[in-house]
Amino acid sequence: MDARDALLAALADPTRWRLVSLLAERPRPVGVLAQLADARQPQTTKHLQTLERAGVVTSQRTGQRRIYALEPGPLRDLAAALTRLADTADQVDGPHATYDRYGLSLRAERLTAEGAGWADGRSFRFHRSLTADPELVWHHLTEAVLLARWWTPENLRVSELVFEARPGGLIVQEYRDAEDADDSSPVAGRAEGVVDDVRPGERLAYRLSPLLPDGSVAFTAHVDTALRPADAGTDLDVHWRITDSTVDSADFVAGIEIGFGQSLDRLAATFTADPHDTDSTDSTDSTDTRGTQ
């Protein structure tokens, strides 16, 4: 146990916390501390020894009494560490902010989902200006190895992916937590679908249905993707339209705008990092990428 762990363990006990609060006012002898803490002196002595080993109090003998005093340094160090943790969680547009946004959307969608078909007709539109030509963007939209690099929200990874870029082609998308290295945690999500229209470099349309834990369809997303040449590269427009929505689809619908938006941001970042990356032969860790074309 390191010093910080020892300090946290020492402060976790309510009696020891009371003793620290009393010593913050002024140094006091054991007998007085026991009275003020409404505890027996032997127990108080043991608590004080624990606090002393943790470095948060110090003591010295004066005549027949042992006087204890607070050491503020470890508390300040702990407070600084806790502040850093809070600041990390509270960073603007950070992971915790995304979590809060999803929570708000989730509560709203659950209130709306009162019956089958509740979300039918709902639309979501996305636009990104990408720094790559339409041909290169097309590769990243239709080749499974390249899709696997971006086709999940933040903190997730593709664990199985099939994308047959032809009319009637099969789509399978499964993803897990990015830190679930051995696939021991439950699957974060799985969707299955079919390709409807393929116009290389111009349009890609498909249907994709997220699956509920029992394997049934949560809803069907009709996804229409259009590519247009632009001065900086490619203007990408994606339109999602919902059909076949079930009551249990609320959790999925709540995440579309945030989740797919993050996926597109990852796609854009791919071209910013390496605008000439056309390698579709590299394997992706623990990803099944069967049926790329």
PDB file of N, CA, C and O in Angstrom, residues 1-11 16 47-57 71 74-75:
ATOM      1  N   MET A   1       0.846  -1.195   0.000  1.00  0.00           N
ATOM      2  CA  MET A   1       0.000   0.000   0.000  1.00  0.00           C
ATOM      3  C   MET A   1       0.882   1.246   0.000  1.00  0.00           C
ATOM      4  O   MET A   1       1.757   1.404   0.857  1.00  0.00           O
ATOM      5  N   ASP A   2       0.682   2.136  -0.976  1.00  0.00           N
ATOM      6  CA  ASP A   2       1.498   3.337  -1.028  1.00  0.00           C
ATOM      7  C   ASP A   2       0.961   4.384  -0.053  1.00  0.00           C
ATOM      8  O   ASP A   2      -0.056   4.178   0.610  1.00  0.00           O
ATOM      9  N   ALA A   3       1.664   5.517   0.031  1.00  0.00           N
ATOM     10  CA  ALA A   3       1.329   6.535   1.023  1.00  0.00           C
ATOM     11  C   ALA A   3      -0.081   7.082   0.822  1.00  0.00           C
ATOM     12  O   ALA A   3      -0.824   7.302   1.790  1.00  0.00           O
ATOM     13  N   ARG A   4      -0.475   7.286  -0.435  1.00  0.00           N
ATOM     14  CA  ARG A   4      -1.805   7.839  -0.686  1.00  0.00           C
ATOM     15  C   ARG A   4      -2.892   6.840  -0.295  1.00  0.00           C
ATOM     16  O   ARG A   4      -3.914   7.209   0.287  1.00  0.00           O
ATOM     17  N   ASP A   5      -2.659   5.556  -0.616  1.00  0.00           N
ATOM     18  CA  ASP A   5      -3.637   4.535  -0.233  1.00  0.00           C
ATOM     19  C   ASP A   5      -3.767   4.443   1.279  1.00  0.00           C
ATOM     20  O   ASP A   5      -4.867   4.291   1.824  1.00  0.00           O
ATOM     21  N   ALA A   6      -2.617   4.520   1.969  1.00  0.00           N
ATOM     22  CA  ALA A   6      -2.643   4.455   3.431  1.00  0.00           C
ATOM     23  C   ALA A   6      -3.399   5.641   4.018  1.00  0.00           C
ATOM     24  O   ALA A   6      -4.164   5.501   4.986  1.00  0.00           O
ATOM     25  N   LEU A   7      -3.213   6.819   3.426  1.00  0.00           N
ATOM     26  CA  LEU A   7      -3.907   8.006   3.912  1.00  0.00           C
ATOM     27  C   LEU A   7      -5.408   7.889   3.683  1.00  0.00           C
ATOM     28  O   LEU A   7      -6.214   8.186   4.577  1.00  0.00           O
ATOM     29  N   LEU A   8      -5.801   7.439   2.503  1.00  0.00           N
ATOM     30  CA  LEU A   8      -7.226   7.285   2.215  1.00  0.00           C
ATOM     31  C   LEU A   8      -7.872   6.263   3.143  1.00  0.00           C
ATOM     32  O   LEU A   8      -8.982   6.465   3.641  1.00  0.00           O
ATOM     33  N   ALA A   9      -7.165   5.153   3.385  1.00  0.00           N
ATOM     34  CA  ALA A   9      -7.699   4.133   4.292  1.00  0.00           C
ATOM     35  C   ALA A   9      -7.841   4.685   5.704  1.00  0.00           C
ATOM     36  O   ALA A   9      -8.821   4.400   6.407  1.00  0.00           O
ATOM     37  N   ALA A  10      -6.867   5.489   6.128  1.00  0.00           N
ATOM     38  CA  ALA A  10      -6.910   6.059   7.475  1.00  0.00           C
ATOM     39  C   ALA A  10      -8.070   7.042   7.614  1.00  0.00           C
ATOM     40  O   ALA A  10      -8.768   7.071   8.635  1.00  0.00           O
ATOM     41  N   LEU A  11      -8.313   7.840   6.586  1.00  0.00           N
ATOM     42  CA  LEU A  11      -9.355   8.863   6.661  1.00  0.00           C
ATOM     43  C   LEU A  11     -10.759   8.287   6.456  1.00  0.00           C
ATOM     44  O   LEU A  11     -11.752   8.957   6.754  1.00  0.00           O
ATOM     45  N   ARG A  16     -11.731   8.323  12.927  1.00  0.00           N
ATOM     46  CA  ARG A  16     -10.446   8.949  12.580  1.00  0.00           C
ATOM     47  C   ARG A  16     -10.663  10.280  11.861  1.00  0.00           C
ATOM     48  O   ARG A  16      -9.894  11.228  12.054  1.00  0.00           O
ATOM     49  N   HIS A  47      -6.451   4.620  16.925  1.00  0.00           N
ATOM     50  CA  HIS A  47      -6.810   5.432  15.752  1.00  0.00           C
ATOM     51  C   HIS A  47      -5.721   6.467  15.462  1.00  0.00           C
ATOM     52  O   HIS A  47      -5.347   6.681  14.303  1.00  0.00           O
ATOM     53  N   LEU A  48      -5.221   7.084  16.493  1.00  0.00           N
ATOM     54  CA  LEU A  48      -4.178   8.097  16.317  1.00  0.00           C
ATOM     55  C   LEU A  48      -2.892   7.480  15.781  1.00  0.00           C
ATOM     56  O   LEU A  48      -2.185   8.086  14.956  1.00  0.00           O
ATOM     57  N   GLN A  49      -2.573   6.264  16.227  1.00  0.00           N
ATOM     58  CA  GLN A  49      -1.384   5.579  15.713  1.00  0.00           C
ATOM     59  C   GLN A  49      -1.533   5.272  14.223  1.00  0.00           C
ATOM     60  O   GLN A  49      -0.567   5.389  13.452  1.00  0.00           O
ATOM     61  N   THR A  50      -2.750   4.887  13.822  1.00  0.00           N
ATOM     62  CA  THR A  50      -3.007   4.642  12.404  1.00  0.00           C
ATOM     63  C   THR A  50      -2.822   5.916  11.589  1.00  0.00           C
ATOM     64  O   THR A  50      -2.204   5.924  10.513  1.00  0.00           O
ATOM     65  N   LEU A  51      -3.343   7.020  12.095  1.00  0.00           N
ATOM     66  CA  LEU A  51      -3.192   8.302  11.417  1.00  0.00           C
ATOM     67  C   LEU A  51      -1.734   8.734  11.359  1.00  0.00           C
ATOM     68  O   LEU A  51      -1.282   9.308  10.357  1.00  0.00           O
ATOM     69  N   GLU A  52      -0.993   8.426  12.416  1.00  0.00           N
ATOM     70  CA  GLU A  52       0.420   8.796  12.442  1.00  0.00           C
ATOM     71  C   GLU A  52       1.206   7.982  11.423  1.00  0.00           C
ATOM     72  O   GLU A  52       2.085   8.507  10.732  1.00  0.00           O
ATOM     73  N   ARG A  53       0.892   6.683  11.314  1.00  0.00           N
ATOM     74  CA  ARG A  53       1.572   5.855  10.312  1.00  0.00           C
ATOM     75  C   ARG A  53       1.258   6.333   8.898  1.00  0.00           C
ATOM     76  O   ARG A  53       2.086   6.221   7.995  1.00  0.00           O
ATOM     77  N   ALA A  54       0.067   6.885   8.719  1.00  0.00           N
ATOM     78  CA  ALA A  54      -0.312   7.406   7.408  1.00  0.00           C
ATOM     79  C   ALA A  54       0.305   8.769   7.131  1.00  0.00           C
ATOM     80  O   ALA A  54       0.187   9.296   6.016  1.00  0.00           O
ATOM     81  N   GLY A  55       0.961   9.359   8.162  1.00  0.00           N
ATOM     82  CA  GLY A  55       1.664  10.614   7.968  1.00  0.00           C
ATOM     83  C   GLY A  55       0.831  11.856   8.129  1.00  0.00           C
ATOM     84  O   GLY A  55       1.317  12.970   7.886  1.00  0.00           O
ATOM     85  N   VAL A  56      -0.434  11.707   8.560  1.00  0.00           N
ATOM     86  CA  VAL A  56      -1.308  12.869   8.627  1.00  0.00           C
ATOM     87  C   VAL A  56      -1.299  13.522  10.008  1.00  0.00           C
ATOM     88  O   VAL A  56      -1.783  14.645  10.163  1.00  0.00           O
ATOM     89  N   VAL A  57      -0.803  12.834  11.028  1.00  0.00           N
ATOM     90  CA  VAL A  57      -0.629  13.454  12.341  1.00  0.00           C
ATOM     91  C   VAL A  57       0.767  13.130  12.858  1.00  0.00           C
ATOM     92  O   VAL A  57       1.413  12.187  12.408  1.00  0.00           O
ATOM     93  N   GLU A  71      -0.650  17.133  10.539  1.00  0.00           N
ATOM     94  CA  GLU A  71       0.325  17.448   9.502  1.00  0.00           C
ATOM     95  C   GLU A  71      -0.446  17.817   8.238  1.00  0.00           C
ATOM     96  O   GLU A  71      -1.023  16.950   7.571  1.00  0.00           O
ATOM     97  N   PRO A  74       0.234  16.251   3.819  1.00  0.00           N
ATOM     98  CA  PRO A  74      -0.409  15.131   3.107  1.00  0.00           C
ATOM     99  C   PRO A  74      -1.846  15.426   2.690  1.00  0.00           C
ATOM    100  O   PRO A  74      -2.291  14.967   1.637  1.00  0.00           O
ATOM    101  N   LEU A  75      -2.560  16.196   3.517  1.00  0.00           N
ATOM    102  CA  LEU A  75      -3.930  16.552   3.143  1.00  0.00           C
ATOM    103  C   LEU A  75      -3.945  17.468   1.921  1.00  0.00           C
ATOM    104  O   LEU A  75      -4.802  17.336   1.041  1.00  0.00           O
TER     105      LEU A  75
END
